[in-house]
Amino acid sequence: MIQMPIQKRVLIVIAPMKFRDEELSEPIKYLEKAGIEYDIVSTRTGLAIGMLGGKVLIEKTIQDIGTAKVSKYAGIVVVGGGGSPQFLWDNQELLDIVREFDKQEKVISAICLSSVVLAGAGIIRGKKVTVWNDDVAISRIRECGAEYKADPIIVDGRIVTANGPAAAGAFGEKVVKALIAN
């Protein structure tokens, strides 16, 4: 009997407004190329609008996923952009979900301003991470005990962070490598 590989699925989280378009589209290209499925969620359903005008129809919210459904995913990607501080940084449901991904030893990734979500979840103490070059974001990263690096991409164990849109393609590639390895 031939054993089929286990299909991997990733949870992608975006802000409902002002997510960074290429920080969503570039990782998706790498996920699709690797045959990894994904669900995109936000803080509300309906049309999410990116900073560059991209539109994504959101059918499920972060609350719909909750910590109970984390087990069906191999990892999480938290997309950045100008909407991240307002909608994602302090979203308690999202922070609980990220903590559950960590508890289950799954791949956790964030790009741009959304690396602060990982800080808020308390899962990056002692880890090397990067974030968009923003004083408040860098301060929040350091306050939680992480080591901030100005590099475009940092992989520290199961945690993958990138500093912004210019790194989105390479970020997608590193996330896929981490998912395959984990």
PDB file of C-alpha atoms in Angstrom:
ATOM      1  CA  MET A   1       0.000   0.000   0.000  1.00  0.00           C
ATOM      2  CA  ILE A   2       1.343   3.434  -0.978  1.00  0.00           C
ATOM      3  CA  GLN A   3       1.355   5.978   1.834  1.00  0.00           C
ATOM      4  CA  MET A   4       0.213   9.416   0.687  1.00  0.00           C
ATOM      5  CA  PRO A   5       1.959  12.422   2.252  1.00  0.00           C
ATOM      6  CA  ILE A   6      -0.048  14.274   4.871  1.00  0.00           C
ATOM      7  CA  GLN A   7      -1.559  17.420   3.398  1.00  0.00           C
ATOM      8  CA  LYS A   8      -0.419  20.521   5.235  1.00  0.00           C
ATOM      9  CA  ARG A   9      -2.670  23.522   5.829  1.00  0.00           C
ATOM     10  CA  VAL A  10      -1.707  26.974   7.104  1.00  0.00           C
ATOM     11  CA  LEU A  11      -3.710  29.684   8.830  1.00  0.00           C
ATOM     12  CA  ILE A  12      -3.079  33.149   7.364  1.00  0.00           C
ATOM     13  CA  VAL A  13      -4.196  36.179   9.394  1.00  0.00           C
ATOM     14  CA  ILE A  14      -4.647  39.650   7.875  1.00  0.00           C
ATOM     15  CA  ALA A  15      -6.036  42.962   9.086  1.00  0.00           C
ATOM     16  CA  PRO A  16      -9.434  43.811   7.532  1.00  0.00           C
ATOM     17  CA  MET A  17      -7.985  47.102   6.270  1.00  0.00           C
ATOM     18  CA  LYS A  18      -4.473  48.170   5.294  1.00  0.00           C
ATOM     19  CA  PHE A  19      -2.836  44.733   5.224  1.00  0.00           C
ATOM     20  CA  ARG A  20       0.282  44.781   3.047  1.00  0.00           C
ATOM     21  CA  ASP A  21      -0.698  43.167  -0.283  1.00  0.00           C
ATOM     22  CA  GLU A  22       2.611  41.541  -1.232  1.00  0.00           C
ATOM     23  CA  GLU A  23       3.110  40.215   2.292  1.00  0.00           C
ATOM     24  CA  LEU A  24       0.013  38.133   1.589  1.00  0.00           C
ATOM     25  CA  SER A  25       0.436  37.364  -2.123  1.00  0.00           C
ATOM     26  CA  GLU A  26       4.132  36.395  -2.083  1.00  0.00           C
ATOM     27  CA  PRO A  27       3.906  33.773   0.696  1.00  0.00           C
ATOM     28  CA  ILE A  28       0.754  32.385  -0.964  1.00  0.00           C
ATOM     29  CA  LYS A  29       2.741  31.814  -4.189  1.00  0.00           C
ATOM     30  CA  TYR A  30       5.246  29.678  -2.276  1.00  0.00           C
ATOM     31  CA  LEU A  31       2.551  27.815  -0.343  1.00  0.00           C
ATOM     32  CA  GLU A  32       0.669  26.979  -3.549  1.00  0.00           C
ATOM     33  CA  LYS A  33       3.854  25.915  -5.337  1.00  0.00           C
ATOM     34  CA  ALA A  34       4.559  23.504  -2.452  1.00  0.00           C
ATOM     35  CA  GLY A  35       0.976  22.197  -2.469  1.00  0.00           C
ATOM     36  CA  ILE A  36       0.240  23.629   0.966  1.00  0.00           C
ATOM     37  CA  GLU A  37      -3.356  24.714   1.477  1.00  0.00           C
ATOM     38  CA  TYR A  38      -4.366  27.744   3.527  1.00  0.00           C
ATOM     39  CA  ASP A  39      -7.268  29.581   5.104  1.00  0.00           C
ATOM     40  CA  ILE A  40      -7.265  33.390   5.312  1.00  0.00           C
ATOM     41  CA  VAL A  41      -8.978  34.929   8.328  1.00  0.00           C
ATOM     42  CA  SER A  42      -9.321  38.399   9.799  1.00  0.00           C
ATOM     43  CA  THR A  43     -11.067  40.167  12.649  1.00  0.00           C
ATOM     44  CA  ARG A  44     -14.291  40.392  10.620  1.00  0.00           C
ATOM     45  CA  THR A  45     -15.851  38.833   7.539  1.00  0.00           C
ATOM     46  CA  GLY A  46     -16.388  40.637   4.247  1.00  0.00           C
ATOM     47  CA  LEU A  47     -13.976  42.361   1.920  1.00  0.00           C
ATOM     48  CA  ALA A  48     -10.511  43.068   3.328  1.00  0.00           C
ATOM     49  CA  ILE A  49      -8.673  45.867   1.511  1.00  0.00           C
ATOM     50  CA  GLY A  50      -4.890  46.000   1.236  1.00  0.00           C
ATOM     51  CA  MET A  51      -2.679  49.069   1.323  1.00  0.00           C
ATOM     52  CA  LEU A  52      -2.118  48.757  -2.441  1.00  0.00           C
ATOM     53  CA  GLY A  53      -5.801  48.157  -3.198  1.00  0.00           C
ATOM     54  CA  GLY A  54      -5.843  44.353  -3.200  1.00  0.00           C
ATOM     55  CA  LYS A  55      -9.093  42.758  -2.107  1.00  0.00           C
ATOM     56  CA  VAL A  56      -9.657  39.474  -0.288  1.00  0.00           C
ATOM     57  CA  LEU A  57     -13.044  38.044   0.646  1.00  0.00           C
ATOM     58  CA  ILE A  58     -12.901  36.929   4.280  1.00  0.00           C
ATOM     59  CA  GLU A  59     -15.358  34.177   5.154  1.00  0.00           C
ATOM     60  CA  LYS A  60     -14.075  33.249   8.631  1.00  0.00           C
ATOM     61  CA  THR A  61     -12.858  35.331  11.529  1.00  0.00           C
ATOM     62  CA  ILE A  62     -10.112  34.767  14.064  1.00  0.00           C
ATOM     63  CA  GLN A  63     -12.911  34.045  16.553  1.00  0.00           C
ATOM     64  CA  ASP A  64     -14.280  31.308  14.258  1.00  0.00           C
ATOM     65  CA  ILE A  65     -10.921  29.528  14.434  1.00  0.00           C
ATOM     66  CA  GLY A  66     -10.214  29.881  18.141  1.00  0.00           C
ATOM     67  CA  THR A  67      -7.670  27.714  19.912  1.00  0.00           C
ATOM     68  CA  ALA A  68      -9.736  24.550  19.403  1.00  0.00           C
ATOM     69  CA  LYS A  69      -9.069  24.476  15.642  1.00  0.00           C
ATOM     70  CA  VAL A  70      -5.304  25.096  15.776  1.00  0.00           C
ATOM     71  CA  SER A  71      -4.645  21.341  15.567  1.00  0.00           C
ATOM     72  CA  LYS A  72      -5.827  21.245  11.930  1.00  0.00           C
ATOM     73  CA  TYR A  73      -3.036  23.631  10.864  1.00  0.00           C
ATOM     74  CA  ALA A  74       0.696  23.052  10.418  1.00  0.00           C
ATOM     75  CA  GLY A  75       1.498  26.715  10.985  1.00  0.00           C
ATOM     76  CA  ILE A  76       0.374  30.319  11.061  1.00  0.00           C
ATOM     77  CA  VAL A  77       1.365  33.352   8.953  1.00  0.00           C
ATOM     78  CA  VAL A  78       0.500  36.786  10.368  1.00  0.00           C
ATOM     79  CA  VAL A  79       0.616  39.382   7.576  1.00  0.00           C
ATOM     80  CA  GLY A  80       1.719  42.935   8.311  1.00  0.00           C
ATOM     81  CA  GLY A  81       0.871  46.371   7.013  1.00  0.00           C
ATOM     82  CA  GLY A  82      -0.534  49.575   8.430  1.00  0.00           C
ATOM     83  CA  GLY A  83      -3.642  47.839   9.787  1.00  0.00           C
ATOM     84  CA  SER A  84      -1.684  45.434  11.983  1.00  0.00           C
ATOM     85  CA  PRO A  85      -1.250  47.697  15.044  1.00  0.00           C
ATOM     86  CA  GLN A  86      -4.946  48.614  15.107  1.00  0.00           C
ATOM     87  CA  PHE A  87      -6.484  45.211  14.385  1.00  0.00           C
ATOM     88  CA  LEU A  88      -3.933  42.520  15.273  1.00  0.00           C
ATOM     89  CA  TRP A  89      -1.329  43.595  17.848  1.00  0.00           C
ATOM     90  CA  ASP A  90      -3.579  43.379  20.889  1.00  0.00           C
ATOM     91  CA  ASN A  91      -6.328  41.075  19.615  1.00  0.00           C
ATOM     92  CA  GLN A  92      -6.722  38.632  22.523  1.00  0.00           C
ATOM     93  CA  GLU A  93      -8.218  35.836  20.401  1.00  0.00           C
ATOM     94  CA  LEU A  94      -5.268  36.049  17.997  1.00  0.00           C
ATOM     95  CA  LEU A  95      -2.751  36.116  20.856  1.00  0.00           C
ATOM     96  CA  ASP A  96      -4.397  32.998  22.327  1.00  0.00           C
ATOM     97  CA  ILE A  97      -4.251  31.277  18.930  1.00  0.00           C
ATOM     98  CA  VAL A  98      -0.534  32.108  18.544  1.00  0.00           C
ATOM     99  CA  ARG A  99       0.129  30.745  22.045  1.00  0.00           C
ATOM    100  CA  GLU A 100      -1.687  27.532  21.105  1.00  0.00           C
ATOM    101  CA  PHE A 101       0.414  27.172  17.917  1.00  0.00           C
ATOM    102  CA  ASP A 102       3.493  27.527  20.124  1.00  0.00           C
ATOM    103  CA  LYS A 103       2.184  25.024  22.687  1.00  0.00           C
ATOM    104  CA  GLN A 104       1.600  22.516  19.864  1.00  0.00           C
ATOM    105  CA  GLU A 105       5.135  23.200  18.516  1.00  0.00           C
ATOM    106  CA  LYS A 106       3.962  24.379  15.097  1.00  0.00           C
ATOM    107  CA  VAL A 107       5.530  26.863  12.689  1.00  0.00           C
ATOM    108  CA  ILE A 108       4.795  30.470  13.638  1.00  0.00           C
ATOM    109  CA  SER A 109       5.593  33.275  11.234  1.00  0.00           C
ATOM    110  CA  ALA A 110       4.977  37.006  11.024  1.00  0.00           C
ATOM    111  CA  ILE A 111       6.079  39.759   8.691  1.00  0.00           C
ATOM    112  CA  CYS A 112       6.481  43.518   8.976  1.00  0.00           C
ATOM    113  CA  LEU A 113       4.596  45.133  11.863  1.00  0.00           C
ATOM    114  CA  SER A 114       2.914  41.832  12.735  1.00  0.00           C
ATOM    115  CA  SER A 115       6.016  40.446  14.450  1.00  0.00           C
ATOM    116  CA  VAL A 116       4.656  42.452  17.400  1.00  0.00           C
ATOM    117  CA  VAL A 117       1.793  39.927  17.611  1.00  0.00           C
ATOM    118  CA  LEU A 118       4.351  37.273  18.563  1.00  0.00           C
ATOM    119  CA  ALA A 119       5.685  39.604  21.256  1.00  0.00           C
ATOM    120  CA  GLY A 120       2.166  40.163  22.590  1.00  0.00           C
ATOM    121  CA  ALA A 121       1.624  36.413  22.740  1.00  0.00           C
ATOM    122  CA  GLY A 122       4.764  36.105  24.853  1.00  0.00           C
ATOM    123  CA  ILE A 123       6.358  33.406  22.703  1.00  0.00           C
ATOM    124  CA  ILE A 124       9.605  35.059  21.557  1.00  0.00           C
ATOM    125  CA  ARG A 125      11.495  35.600  24.821  1.00  0.00           C
ATOM    126  CA  GLY A 126      15.148  34.771  24.122  1.00  0.00           C
ATOM    127  CA  LYS A 127      14.507  34.455  20.372  1.00  0.00           C
ATOM    128  CA  LYS A 128      16.031  36.456  17.539  1.00  0.00           C
ATOM    129  CA  VAL A 129      13.352  38.271  15.521  1.00  0.00           C
ATOM    130  CA  THR A 130      12.957  41.086  13.047  1.00  0.00           C
ATOM    131  CA  VAL A 131      10.196  43.609  12.524  1.00  0.00           C
ATOM    132  CA  TRP A 132       9.449  46.667  10.374  1.00  0.00           C
ATOM    133  CA  ASN A 133      11.800  49.552  11.271  1.00  0.00           C
ATOM    134  CA  ASP A 134       9.375  51.337  13.582  1.00  0.00           C
ATOM    135  CA  ASP A 135      10.378  52.556  17.048  1.00  0.00           C
ATOM    136  CA  VAL A 136       7.174  51.376  18.764  1.00  0.00           C
ATOM    137  CA  ALA A 137       7.344  47.934  17.093  1.00  0.00           C
ATOM    138  CA  ILE A 138      11.034  47.468  17.940  1.00  0.00           C
ATOM    139  CA  SER A 139      10.378  48.564  21.517  1.00  0.00           C
ATOM    140  CA  ARG A 140       7.526  46.043  21.908  1.00  0.00           C
ATOM    141  CA  ILE A 141       9.790  43.273  20.535  1.00  0.00           C
ATOM    142  CA  ARG A 142      12.566  44.131  22.993  1.00  0.00           C
ATOM    143  CA  GLU A 143      10.198  44.585  25.968  1.00  0.00           C
ATOM    144  CA  CYS A 144       9.104  40.949  25.711  1.00  0.00           C
ATOM    145  CA  GLY A 145      12.695  39.732  25.955  1.00  0.00           C
ATOM    146  CA  ALA A 146      13.397  39.016  22.291  1.00  0.00           C
ATOM    147  CA  GLU A 147      16.594  40.010  20.525  1.00  0.00           C
ATOM    148  CA  TYR A 148      15.741  42.438  17.701  1.00  0.00           C
ATOM    149  CA  LYS A 149      17.817  42.062  14.531  1.00  0.00           C
ATOM    150  CA  ALA A 150      17.584  44.513  11.615  1.00  0.00           C
ATOM    151  CA  ASP A 151      17.986  41.650   9.097  1.00  0.00           C
ATOM    152  CA  PRO A 152      15.319  41.175   6.379  1.00  0.00           C
ATOM    153  CA  ILE A 153      14.488  37.629   7.557  1.00  0.00           C
ATOM    154  CA  ILE A 154      15.220  35.721  10.750  1.00  0.00           C
ATOM    155  CA  VAL A 155      14.542  32.031  11.346  1.00  0.00           C
ATOM    156  CA  ASP A 156      14.898  30.982  14.978  1.00  0.00           C
ATOM    157  CA  GLY A 157      13.699  27.415  15.364  1.00  0.00           C
ATOM    158  CA  ARG A 158      10.024  27.213  14.357  1.00  0.00           C
ATOM    159  CA  ILE A 159       9.664  31.013  14.316  1.00  0.00           C
ATOM    160  CA  VAL A 160      10.096  32.903  11.037  1.00  0.00           C
ATOM    161  CA  THR A 161       9.984  36.711  10.951  1.00  0.00           C
ATOM    162  CA  ALA A 162      10.587  39.212   8.158  1.00  0.00           C
ATOM    163  CA  ASN A 163      10.882  42.990   8.219  1.00  0.00           C
ATOM    164  CA  GLY A 164       8.577  44.067   5.396  1.00  0.00           C
ATOM    165  CA  PRO A 165       7.344  43.930   1.823  1.00  0.00           C
ATOM    166  CA  ALA A 166      10.782  43.739   0.186  1.00  0.00           C
ATOM    167  CA  ALA A 167      11.395  40.464   2.058  1.00  0.00           C
ATOM    168  CA  ALA A 168       7.948  38.957   1.314  1.00  0.00           C
ATOM    169  CA  GLY A 169       9.106  36.484  -1.364  1.00  0.00           C
ATOM    170  CA  ALA A 170      12.056  35.173   0.642  1.00  0.00           C
ATOM    171  CA  PHE A 171       9.787  35.084   3.716  1.00  0.00           C
ATOM    172  CA  GLY A 172       7.332  32.857   1.848  1.00  0.00           C
ATOM    173  CA  GLU A 173      10.175  30.558   0.844  1.00  0.00           C
ATOM    174  CA  LYS A 174      11.481  30.274   4.446  1.00  0.00           C
ATOM    175  CA  VAL A 175       7.984  29.641   5.803  1.00  0.00           C
ATOM    176  CA  VAL A 176       7.493  26.756   3.345  1.00  0.00           C
ATOM    177  CA  LYS A 177      10.909  25.292   4.269  1.00  0.00           C
ATOM    178  CA  ALA A 178       9.990  25.466   7.951  1.00  0.00           C
ATOM    179  CA  LEU A 179       6.617  23.820   7.318  1.00  0.00           C
ATOM    180  CA  ILE A 180       8.202  20.980   5.359  1.00  0.00           C
ATOM    181  CA  ALA A 181      10.849  20.450   8.042  1.00  0.00           C
ATOM    182  CA  ASN A 182       8.432  20.549  10.974  1.00  0.00           C
TER     183      ASN A 182
END
